[in-house]
Short mmCIF file of C-alpha atoms in Angstrom, two decimals:
data_model
loop_
_atom_site.label_atom_id
_atom_site.label_comp_id
_atom_site.label_asym_id
_atom_site.label_seq_id
_atom_site.Cartn_x
_atom_site.Cartn_y
_atom_site.Cartn_z
CA MET A 1 46.44 21.07 2.94
CA VAL A 2 43.39 22.27 1.00
CA THR A 3 42.04 25.59 2.25
CA CYS A 4 39.10 27.83 1.42
CA SER A 5 37.42 30.77 3.14
CA ALA A 6 35.09 30.11 6.07
CA SER A 7 32.09 31.50 4.18
CA ALA A 8 32.86 29.42 1.10
CA GLU A 9 33.35 26.29 3.21
CA LYS A 10 29.86 26.64 4.68
CA ASN A 11 28.32 26.80 1.23
CA ILE A 12 29.81 23.65 -0.27
CA SER A 13 28.87 20.06 0.41
CA ALA A 14 31.12 17.51 2.06
CA ALA A 15 31.39 15.67 -1.26
CA LYS A 16 32.46 18.87 -2.99
CA LYS A 17 35.15 19.42 -0.36
CA LEU A 18 36.43 15.90 -1.00
CA ARG A 19 36.48 16.47 -4.75
CA LEU A 20 38.54 19.62 -4.21
CA ILE A 21 41.04 17.47 -2.32
CA LEU A 22 41.14 14.96 -5.18
CA ASP A 23 41.78 17.78 -7.65
CA SER A 24 44.58 19.29 -5.60
CA PRO A 25 48.24 18.29 -6.07
CA GLY A 26 50.08 15.79 -3.90
CA VAL A 27 49.05 12.81 -1.83
CA HIS A 28 46.54 13.30 0.99
CA GLN A 29 46.66 11.38 4.26
CA GLY A 30 43.46 10.27 5.93
CA PRO A 31 43.52 8.58 9.34
CA ALA A 32 40.61 6.23 9.99
CA CYS A 33 38.27 7.06 12.85
CA PHE A 34 35.71 4.89 14.60
CA ASP A 35 33.52 7.31 16.56
CA ALA A 36 32.70 11.00 16.86
CA LEU A 37 35.54 11.73 19.29
CA SER A 38 38.24 10.10 17.17
CA ALA A 39 36.94 11.98 14.11
CA LEU A 40 37.04 15.23 16.07
CA LEU A 41 40.64 14.57 17.04
CA VAL A 42 41.54 13.94 13.39
CA GLN A 43 40.04 17.30 12.48
CA ARG A 44 41.78 19.11 15.35
CA ALA A 45 45.09 17.61 14.21
CA GLY A 46 44.70 19.46 10.91
CA PHE A 47 43.82 16.69 8.46
CA ASP A 48 41.70 17.63 5.44
CA TYR A 49 39.53 14.51 5.60
CA CYS A 50 39.24 11.14 7.27
CA PHE A 51 37.96 7.61 6.73
CA THR A 52 35.77 5.41 8.83
CA SER A 53 37.18 1.96 9.46
CA GLY A 54 34.81 -1.00 9.49
CA PHE A 55 37.47 -2.94 11.34
CA SER A 56 37.66 -0.33 14.11
CA ILE A 57 33.93 0.36 14.28
CA SER A 58 33.23 -3.35 14.66
CA ALA A 59 35.79 -3.44 17.46
CA ALA A 60 34.58 -0.28 19.23
CA LYS A 61 30.84 -0.74 18.77
CA LEU A 62 30.52 -4.51 19.08
CA GLY A 63 33.81 -5.73 20.52
CA LEU A 64 33.89 -8.22 17.64
CA PRO A 65 36.25 -8.97 14.73
CA ASP A 66 35.72 -7.52 11.27
CA THR A 67 34.27 -10.73 9.85
CA GLY A 68 30.83 -9.57 8.75
CA PHE A 69 29.15 -9.25 12.15
CA ILE A 70 28.41 -5.54 11.91
CA SER A 71 25.35 -4.53 9.90
CA TYR A 72 24.44 -1.75 7.51
CA GLY A 73 22.23 -0.11 10.14
CA GLU A 74 24.98 -0.08 12.76
CA MET A 75 27.53 1.30 10.31
CA VAL A 76 25.30 4.08 8.98
CA ASP A 77 24.22 5.05 12.49
CA GLN A 78 27.81 5.30 13.68
CA GLY A 79 28.70 7.14 10.52
CA GLN A 80 26.06 9.79 11.08
CA GLN A 81 27.41 10.46 14.57
CA ILE A 82 30.86 10.90 13.04
CA THR A 83 29.88 13.20 10.16
CA GLN A 84 27.86 15.43 12.47
CA ALA A 85 30.83 15.88 14.79
CA VAL A 86 33.19 17.35 12.19
CA SER A 87 33.27 19.73 9.25
CA ILE A 88 35.93 17.86 7.26
CA PRO A 89 34.71 15.35 4.65
CA VAL A 90 34.44 11.72 5.77
CA ILE A 91 34.80 8.67 3.50
CA GLY A 92 32.68 5.84 4.84
CA ASP A 93 33.60 2.17 4.81
CA ALA A 94 30.51 0.37 3.44
CA ASP A 95 32.03 -3.11 3.22
CA ASN A 96 30.48 -4.99 0.28
CA GLY A 97 27.33 -2.88 0.17
CA TYR A 98 25.53 -5.41 2.38
CA GLY A 99 24.10 -7.51 -0.39
CA ASN A 100 23.32 -7.51 -4.10
CA PRO A 101 23.28 -4.40 -6.34
CA MET A 102 19.84 -3.41 -5.02
CA ASN A 103 21.21 -3.47 -1.48
CA VAL A 104 24.17 -1.43 -2.68
CA LYS A 105 21.79 1.28 -3.95
CA ARG A 106 20.09 1.42 -0.57
CA THR A 107 23.46 1.55 1.18
CA VAL A 108 24.71 4.43 -0.97
CA LYS A 109 21.53 6.43 -0.41
CA GLY A 110 21.76 5.80 3.33
CA TYR A 111 25.36 6.95 3.44
CA ILE A 112 24.42 10.08 1.52
CA ARG A 113 21.70 10.89 4.05
CA ALA A 114 24.17 10.24 6.87
CA GLY A 115 26.42 13.01 5.53
CA PHE A 116 29.31 11.04 4.07
CA ALA A 117 31.44 12.70 1.42
CA GLY A 118 32.59 9.37 -0.01
CA ILE A 119 31.81 5.67 0.20
CA ILE A 120 34.09 2.63 -0.17
CA LEU A 121 32.51 -0.44 -1.77
CA GLU A 122 34.30 -3.75 -2.16
CA ASP A 123 33.77 -6.92 -4.17
CA GLN A 124 33.91 -9.52 -1.39
CA VAL A 125 31.22 -12.14 -0.80
CA SER A 126 29.17 -12.25 2.39
CA PRO A 127 30.22 -12.59 5.09
CA LYS A 128 33.16 -10.37 4.23
CA ALA A 129 36.57 -10.40 5.93
CA CYS A 130 39.28 -7.90 6.72
CA GLY A 131 41.41 -7.34 3.62
CA HIS A 132 44.64 -8.49 5.26
CA THR A 133 43.26 -11.64 6.85
CA ARG A 134 42.73 -15.11 5.41
CA ASN A 135 39.80 -16.80 3.67
CA ARG A 136 38.74 -13.88 1.52
CA LYS A 137 36.54 -14.55 -1.47
CA VAL A 138 35.19 -12.21 -4.13
CA VAL A 139 32.05 -12.21 -6.23
CA SER A 140 32.17 -12.65 -10.00
CA ARG A 141 33.44 -9.92 -12.27
CA GLU A 142 29.93 -9.23 -13.51
CA GLU A 143 28.42 -8.80 -10.06
CA ALA A 144 31.36 -6.68 -8.90
CA ILE A 145 30.85 -4.29 -11.82
CA MET A 146 27.09 -4.18 -11.27
CA ARG A 147 27.64 -3.12 -7.67
CA ILE A 148 29.57 -0.07 -8.86
CA LYS A 149 26.99 0.71 -11.54
CA ALA A 150 24.25 0.48 -8.90
CA ALA A 151 26.20 2.89 -6.69
CA VAL A 152 26.52 5.37 -9.56
CA ASP A 153 22.79 5.08 -10.27
CA ALA A 154 21.96 5.70 -6.60
CA ARG A 155 24.10 8.82 -6.66
CA GLU A 156 22.37 10.14 -9.77
CA GLU A 157 18.89 9.33 -8.46
CA THR A 158 19.50 11.36 -5.30
CA GLY A 159 21.22 14.27 -7.06
CA SER A 160 24.24 13.75 -4.84
CA ASP A 161 27.92 14.16 -5.64
CA ILE A 162 29.20 11.51 -3.22
CA VAL A 163 32.62 10.15 -4.18
CA ILE A 164 32.53 6.43 -5.01
CA VAL A 165 35.67 4.52 -4.05
CA ALA A 166 35.71 1.07 -5.67
CA ARG A 167 37.81 -1.50 -3.84
CA THR A 168 38.79 -4.96 -4.99
CA ASP A 169 40.11 -7.74 -2.75
CA SER A 170 40.91 -9.98 -5.71
CA ARG A 171 44.69 -9.54 -5.35
CA GLN A 172 44.76 -12.01 -2.46
CA ALA A 173 41.61 -13.92 -3.42
CA VAL A 174 42.58 -14.50 -7.09
CA SER A 175 45.66 -12.78 -8.56
CA LEU A 176 47.34 -9.47 -9.29
CA ASP A 177 46.18 -9.56 -12.92
CA GLU A 178 42.59 -10.06 -11.82
CA SER A 179 42.78 -7.11 -9.43
CA LEU A 180 44.22 -4.87 -12.16
CA TRP A 181 41.46 -5.94 -14.56
CA ARG A 182 38.76 -5.21 -11.99
CA SER A 183 40.22 -1.82 -11.13
CA ARG A 184 40.08 -0.80 -14.77
CA ALA A 185 36.52 -2.09 -15.10
CA PHE A 186 35.43 -0.20 -11.96
CA ALA A 187 36.85 3.03 -13.36
CA ASP A 188 34.98 2.44 -16.62
CA ALA A 189 31.76 1.82 -14.63
CA GLY A 190 31.97 5.26 -13.04
CA ALA A 191 34.05 4.91 -9.88
CA ASP A 192 35.75 8.14 -8.83
CA VAL A 193 38.64 6.43 -7.00
CA VAL A 194 39.96 2.87 -7.28
CA PHE A 195 41.68 0.83 -4.61
CA ILE A 196 43.33 -2.61 -4.57
CA ASP A 197 43.70 -3.87 -1.04
CA ALA A 198 46.66 -5.93 0.17
CA LEU A 199 49.06 -5.38 -2.72
CA ALA A 200 52.22 -7.25 -1.79
CA SER A 201 55.10 -5.15 -3.12
CA ARG A 202 56.16 -1.74 -4.32
CA GLU A 203 56.20 -3.10 -7.88
CA GLU A 204 52.59 -4.23 -7.61
CA MET A 205 51.64 -0.81 -6.27
CA LYS A 206 53.37 0.85 -9.21
CA SER A 207 51.54 -1.41 -11.69
CA PHE A 208 48.25 -0.48 -10.08
CA CYS A 209 48.90 3.26 -10.37
CA GLU A 210 49.49 2.81 -14.13
CA VAL A 211 45.93 1.50 -14.59
CA SER A 212 43.44 4.20 -15.73
CA PRO A 213 45.95 6.98 -15.01
CA LEU A 214 43.30 9.71 -14.88
CA VAL A 215 41.41 8.02 -12.02
CA PRO A 216 42.80 8.72 -8.51
CA LYS A 217 44.28 5.78 -6.60
CA MET A 218 43.97 4.97 -2.92
CA ALA A 219 46.54 3.19 -0.76
CA ASN A 220 45.98 1.42 2.54
CA MET A 221 48.89 1.60 4.97
CA LEU A 222 47.93 -1.08 7.48
CA GLU A 223 49.94 -0.33 10.59
CA GLY A 224 51.55 -3.11 12.56
CA GLY A 225 52.18 -5.71 9.89
CA GLY A 226 49.84 -5.90 6.89
CA LYS A 227 50.69 -7.39 3.50
CA THR A 228 51.31 -4.02 1.80
CA PRO A 229 54.73 -2.35 2.28
CA MET A 230 54.64 0.69 4.54
CA LEU A 231 55.73 3.68 2.46
CA THR A 232 56.06 7.35 3.30
CA PRO A 233 53.63 9.88 1.82
CA PHE A 234 56.42 11.10 -0.47
CA GLU A 235 57.03 7.57 -1.75
CA LEU A 236 53.33 7.01 -2.33
CA GLU A 237 53.06 10.27 -4.23
CA GLU A 238 55.97 9.23 -6.46
CA LEU A 239 54.15 6.01 -7.30
CA GLY A 240 51.03 7.93 -8.25
CA TYR A 241 48.70 7.63 -5.27
CA LYS A 242 46.27 10.40 -4.34
CA LEU A 243 44.67 9.17 -1.10
CA VAL A 244 46.25 7.14 1.67
CA ALA A 245 44.40 5.59 4.61
CA TYR A 246 45.83 4.70 8.01
CA PRO A 247 43.17 2.29 9.26
CA LEU A 248 44.42 1.15 12.67
CA SER A 249 46.55 3.91 14.19
CA LEU A 250 43.82 5.45 16.34
CA MET A 251 42.25 2.16 17.36
CA GLY A 252 45.64 0.53 18.03
CA VAL A 253 47.02 3.27 20.28
CA SER A 254 43.66 3.53 22.05
CA ILE A 255 43.75 -0.17 22.92
CA ARG A 256 47.30 0.05 24.24
CA ALA A 257 46.61 3.24 26.21
CA MET A 258 43.53 1.70 27.83
CA GLN A 259 45.45 -1.46 28.69
CA ASP A 260 48.24 0.54 30.32
CA SER A 261 45.76 2.70 32.23
CA LEU A 262 43.83 -0.29 33.50
CA ALA A 263 47.05 -1.98 34.62
CA ALA A 264 47.99 1.16 36.53
CA ILE A 265 44.59 1.43 38.23
CA LYS A 266 44.59 -2.24 39.14
CA GLY A 267 48.01 -1.74 40.70
CA GLY A 268 46.70 1.05 42.93
CA ARG A 269 48.02 3.87 40.78
CA ILE A 270 46.56 6.25 38.25
CA PRO A 271 47.93 6.83 34.75
CA PRO A 272 50.93 9.17 34.88
CA PRO A 273 50.20 12.81 33.94
CA GLY A 274 52.16 12.58 30.70
CA SER A 275 50.05 9.70 29.44
CA MET A 276 46.76 11.59 29.34
CA PRO A 277 45.52 15.14 28.83
CA SER A 278 44.55 17.27 31.80
CA PHE A 279 40.90 17.73 32.64
CA GLU A 280 41.05 21.25 31.24
CA GLU A 281 42.44 19.90 27.97
CA ILE A 282 39.73 17.26 27.80
CA LYS A 283 37.05 19.91 28.30
CA ASP A 284 38.59 22.04 25.57
CA ILE A 285 38.72 19.11 23.13
CA LEU A 286 35.07 18.30 23.78
CA GLY A 287 33.96 21.89 23.30
CA PHE A 288 33.04 22.98 26.80
CA ASN A 289 34.72 26.37 26.37
CA THR A 290 33.02 26.93 23.04
CA TYR A 291 29.72 25.99 24.63
CA TYR A 292 30.19 28.47 27.48
CA GLU A 293 30.98 31.29 25.04
CA GLU A 294 27.95 30.55 22.89
CA GLU A 295 25.75 30.17 25.96
CA LYS A 296 26.37 33.84 26.78
CA ARG A 297 24.45 34.83 23.65
CA TYR A 298 21.28 33.40 25.14
CA ALA A 299 21.77 34.47 28.75
CA ILE A 300 18.66 35.89 30.45
CA SER A 301 18.87 38.64 33.07
CA SER A 302 17.18 38.23 36.44
CA GLY A 303 14.56 40.79 35.43
CA GLN A 304 13.75 38.87 32.27
CA MET A 305 13.54 35.63 34.24
CA ALA A 306 11.08 37.22 36.67
CA ARG A 307 8.89 38.44 33.84
CA GLN A 308 8.98 35.04 32.16
CA ARG A 309 8.03 33.29 35.37
CA ALA A 310 5.19 35.69 35.95
CA SER A 311 3.83 35.35 32.43
CA SER A 312 3.95 31.56 32.62
CA ASN A 313 2.35 31.31 36.08
CA VAL A 314 -0.88 29.38 35.77
CA TYR A 315 -2.62 31.67 38.27
CA GLY A 316 -1.80 34.92 36.46
CA ILE A 317 -0.11 36.60 39.43
CA GLN A 318 2.63 39.08 38.52
CA GLN A 319 4.05 40.62 41.70
CA ARG A 320 3.78 39.83 45.41
CA THR A 321 2.83 42.19 48.18
CA PRO A 322 5.49 43.30 50.67
CA ASP A 323 3.60 41.58 53.48
CA ASP A 324 3.51 38.34 51.51
CA THR A 325 7.19 38.50 50.58
CA GLU A 326 8.38 38.06 54.15
CA LYS A 327 6.12 35.09 54.77
CA ARG A 328 7.17 33.28 51.62
CA SER A 329 10.91 33.88 51.74
CA GLN A 330 11.63 30.25 52.58
CA SER A 331 9.46 28.74 49.82
CA PRO A 332 11.40 26.75 47.16
CA GLN A 333 8.98 27.97 44.50
CA ASP A 334 8.61 31.72 44.56
CA PRO A 335 6.27 33.25 41.96
CA VAL A 336 6.13 37.03 41.84
CA VAL A 337 2.82 38.45 43.14
CA GLU A 338 1.12 41.75 42.55
CA VAL A 339 -2.05 42.96 44.33
CA ILE A 340 -4.30 44.20 41.57
CA THR A 341 -6.09 47.40 42.55
CA PRO A 342 -8.56 48.20 39.74
CA GLU A 343 -9.91 51.60 38.99
CA VAL A 344 -13.41 50.23 39.32
CA TYR A 345 -13.38 50.18 43.11
CA SER A 346 -16.01 52.92 43.29
CA SER A 347 -18.49 50.77 41.41
CA TYR A 348 -18.26 48.28 44.26
CA GLY A 349 -18.56 50.84 47.05
CA ALA A 350 -14.87 51.50 47.53
CA ASP A 351 -15.70 55.18 47.89
CA ASN A 352 -17.59 54.35 51.13
CA SER A 353 -20.97 54.93 49.50
CA ARG A 354 -23.89 53.08 50.97
CA GLY A 355 -25.22 49.99 49.19
CA PRO A 356 -26.04 46.33 49.67
CA PHE A 357 -22.37 45.42 49.40
CA SER A 358 -20.88 48.57 50.92
CA GLY A 359 -18.06 48.16 53.42
CA ILE A 360 -16.80 44.93 51.91
CA TRP A 361 -13.66 46.76 50.73
CA SER A 362 -12.64 46.97 54.34
CA ARG A 363 -12.37 43.18 54.32
CA THR A 364 -9.63 41.10 52.63
CA LEU A 365 -9.73 37.79 50.84
CA ARG A 366 -6.68 35.60 51.27
CA VAL A 367 -6.15 33.04 48.52
CA LYS A 368 -3.67 30.27 49.31
CA ILE A 369 -2.63 27.50 46.91
CA THR A 370 -0.48 24.52 47.91
CA GLY A 371 0.88 22.22 45.21
CA ARG A 372 0.66 18.46 45.17
CA ASP A 373 4.30 18.33 46.25
CA GLY A 374 3.51 20.26 49.42
CA PHE A 375 5.23 23.45 48.32
CA GLU A 376 3.35 26.72 48.50
CA LYS A 377 2.57 28.05 45.04
CA LEU A 378 0.54 31.14 45.94
CA ASP A 379 -0.45 33.15 49.01
CA VAL A 380 -2.03 36.49 48.14
CA ARG A 381 -4.48 38.96 49.64
CA ILE A 382 -6.93 41.00 47.59
CA PRO A 383 -9.74 43.40 48.46
CA ALA A 384 -12.84 41.32 49.12
CA GLY A 385 -14.90 43.53 46.83
CA PHE A 386 -12.85 42.66 43.79
CA LEU A 387 -14.93 39.66 42.81
CA ASP A 388 -14.82 40.02 39.03
CA GLY A 389 -11.04 39.70 39.00
CA ILE A 390 -10.60 36.75 41.32
CA THR A 391 -11.16 34.12 38.62
CA ASN A 392 -8.42 35.78 36.55
CA ILE A 393 -6.11 35.05 39.43
CA VAL A 394 -7.42 31.57 40.24
CA PRO A 395 -9.28 30.05 37.27
CA ALA A 396 -10.33 27.10 39.44
CA LEU A 397 -12.68 29.46 41.32
CA GLY A 398 -14.78 29.99 38.22
CA GLY A 399 -18.37 29.08 38.97
CA VAL A 400 -18.01 29.53 42.74
CA ASN A 401 -20.40 32.14 44.16
CA ILE A 402 -17.87 34.07 46.24
CA LYS A 403 -20.37 36.91 46.78
CA GLU A 404 -22.84 34.58 48.46
CA LEU A 405 -20.10 33.24 50.70
CA LEU A 406 -19.12 36.80 51.60
CA ASP A 407 -22.73 37.76 52.35
CA ASP A 408 -23.04 34.78 54.68
CA ALA A 409 -19.81 35.68 56.47
CA ALA A 410 -20.12 39.48 56.36
CA GLY A 411 -20.86 39.82 60.03
CA GLU A 412 -18.26 37.32 61.24
CA LEU A 413 -14.81 38.09 62.56
CA GLY A 414 -11.76 37.70 60.29
CA GLY A 415 -9.97 34.43 59.71
CA LYS A 416 -12.97 32.47 58.44
CA LEU A 417 -12.22 29.71 55.94
CA LEU A 418 -14.61 30.13 53.03
CA LEU A 419 -13.33 27.44 50.64
CA ASP A 420 -10.99 24.45 50.85
CA PHE A 421 -10.78 22.04 47.88
CA ASN A 422 -8.41 20.41 45.38
CA ASP A 423 -8.48 21.51 41.75
CA THR A 424 -8.19 19.24 38.69
CA VAL A 425 -4.39 19.12 38.82
CA GLY A 426 -4.34 18.22 42.50
CA ASP A 427 -3.42 21.63 43.97
CA ARG A 428 -5.14 22.55 47.25
CA ILE A 429 -6.98 25.89 47.07
CA GLN A 430 -8.06 27.70 50.23
CA VAL A 431 -9.90 31.03 50.45
CA PHE A 432 -10.04 32.91 53.78
CA LEU A 433 -11.98 36.03 54.73
CA GLU A 434 -9.87 38.35 56.90
#
């Protein structure tokens, strides 16, 4: 297993991490994932890297066979979800590059933007087929080489260090000799890793590993009955392989587990406890516990919440009066209200001096606002003489001559409704003289 410090790991690219793996001794196993969850499980299991499987993504995303149905856009979109879910490098299956060398350049650049550490490109025609199924055909030698050269150019143009894995399917489509020739040509064209799919014997695998000995080799251990012999990691290392993919393990066991679970449910049972993780284990795998711990860093106290609510209240009210608190205790929306008592009372006759507006401080204005949803948003009382400040509390009252309304009602008993209207957002605003 390749290790580096946490700080160093954050500072290196996914491609650099993959190149460190290629430079390290031994053979390195990489299970193939098909979505973010399966990639996360690969990482939690302790693997240094993983592959994406076009076969499995086509199955999981489309429910269709790997016969060319899935598109570049679907593959790169799924790939981005996978790379963002893990910190280990991911090698992406890019099929045949989805077209000619110009399409290959676009594909490589898209995979780089999606966060892939490596990309696998093959020499099949379109529509392509799974490497261990029938009716495979490959493009000419010249076009196959140009695809790899286009991939190298795309890497250089973007300043990336993505690892290019060149795959040939010519062993089954043409011959062993043709596949060996193409592997050598791909290495000469700039491929970082070469890969012959569906080699039929240990001897063929050994012959492949002797081609371009300085270029790492990749093996594909197709579980369940492919054309290539299933060898242990130790055996593969002895032959000279550096990377080994297990393309169907996760998809295969997932299919069987779902089938068994569905059979149990249909039979009136649930899957037995040993066949699935507990709910607590599922939450841990998905990161709920990590989320809860991180959430604490951004927790807001009740005092902070009150201040935030007050500062964001459209009517500028900051604290409610004790009298108002009791009346509004059942309201679902409960802004904090403060009666503002300015130091300028005396200028309005609050000191009981005689004047044209004297005595008004003995009266109270009640401002009540009801939202469009029927919930009370504000119910506050202020000294009737505090006219300059009322529009700070209720901007919708700007332009209303409250003083004139007060003059007209000065001699009337309390409880008179002075105003009743809807503002521009649909809230009902009522002003009473008490």
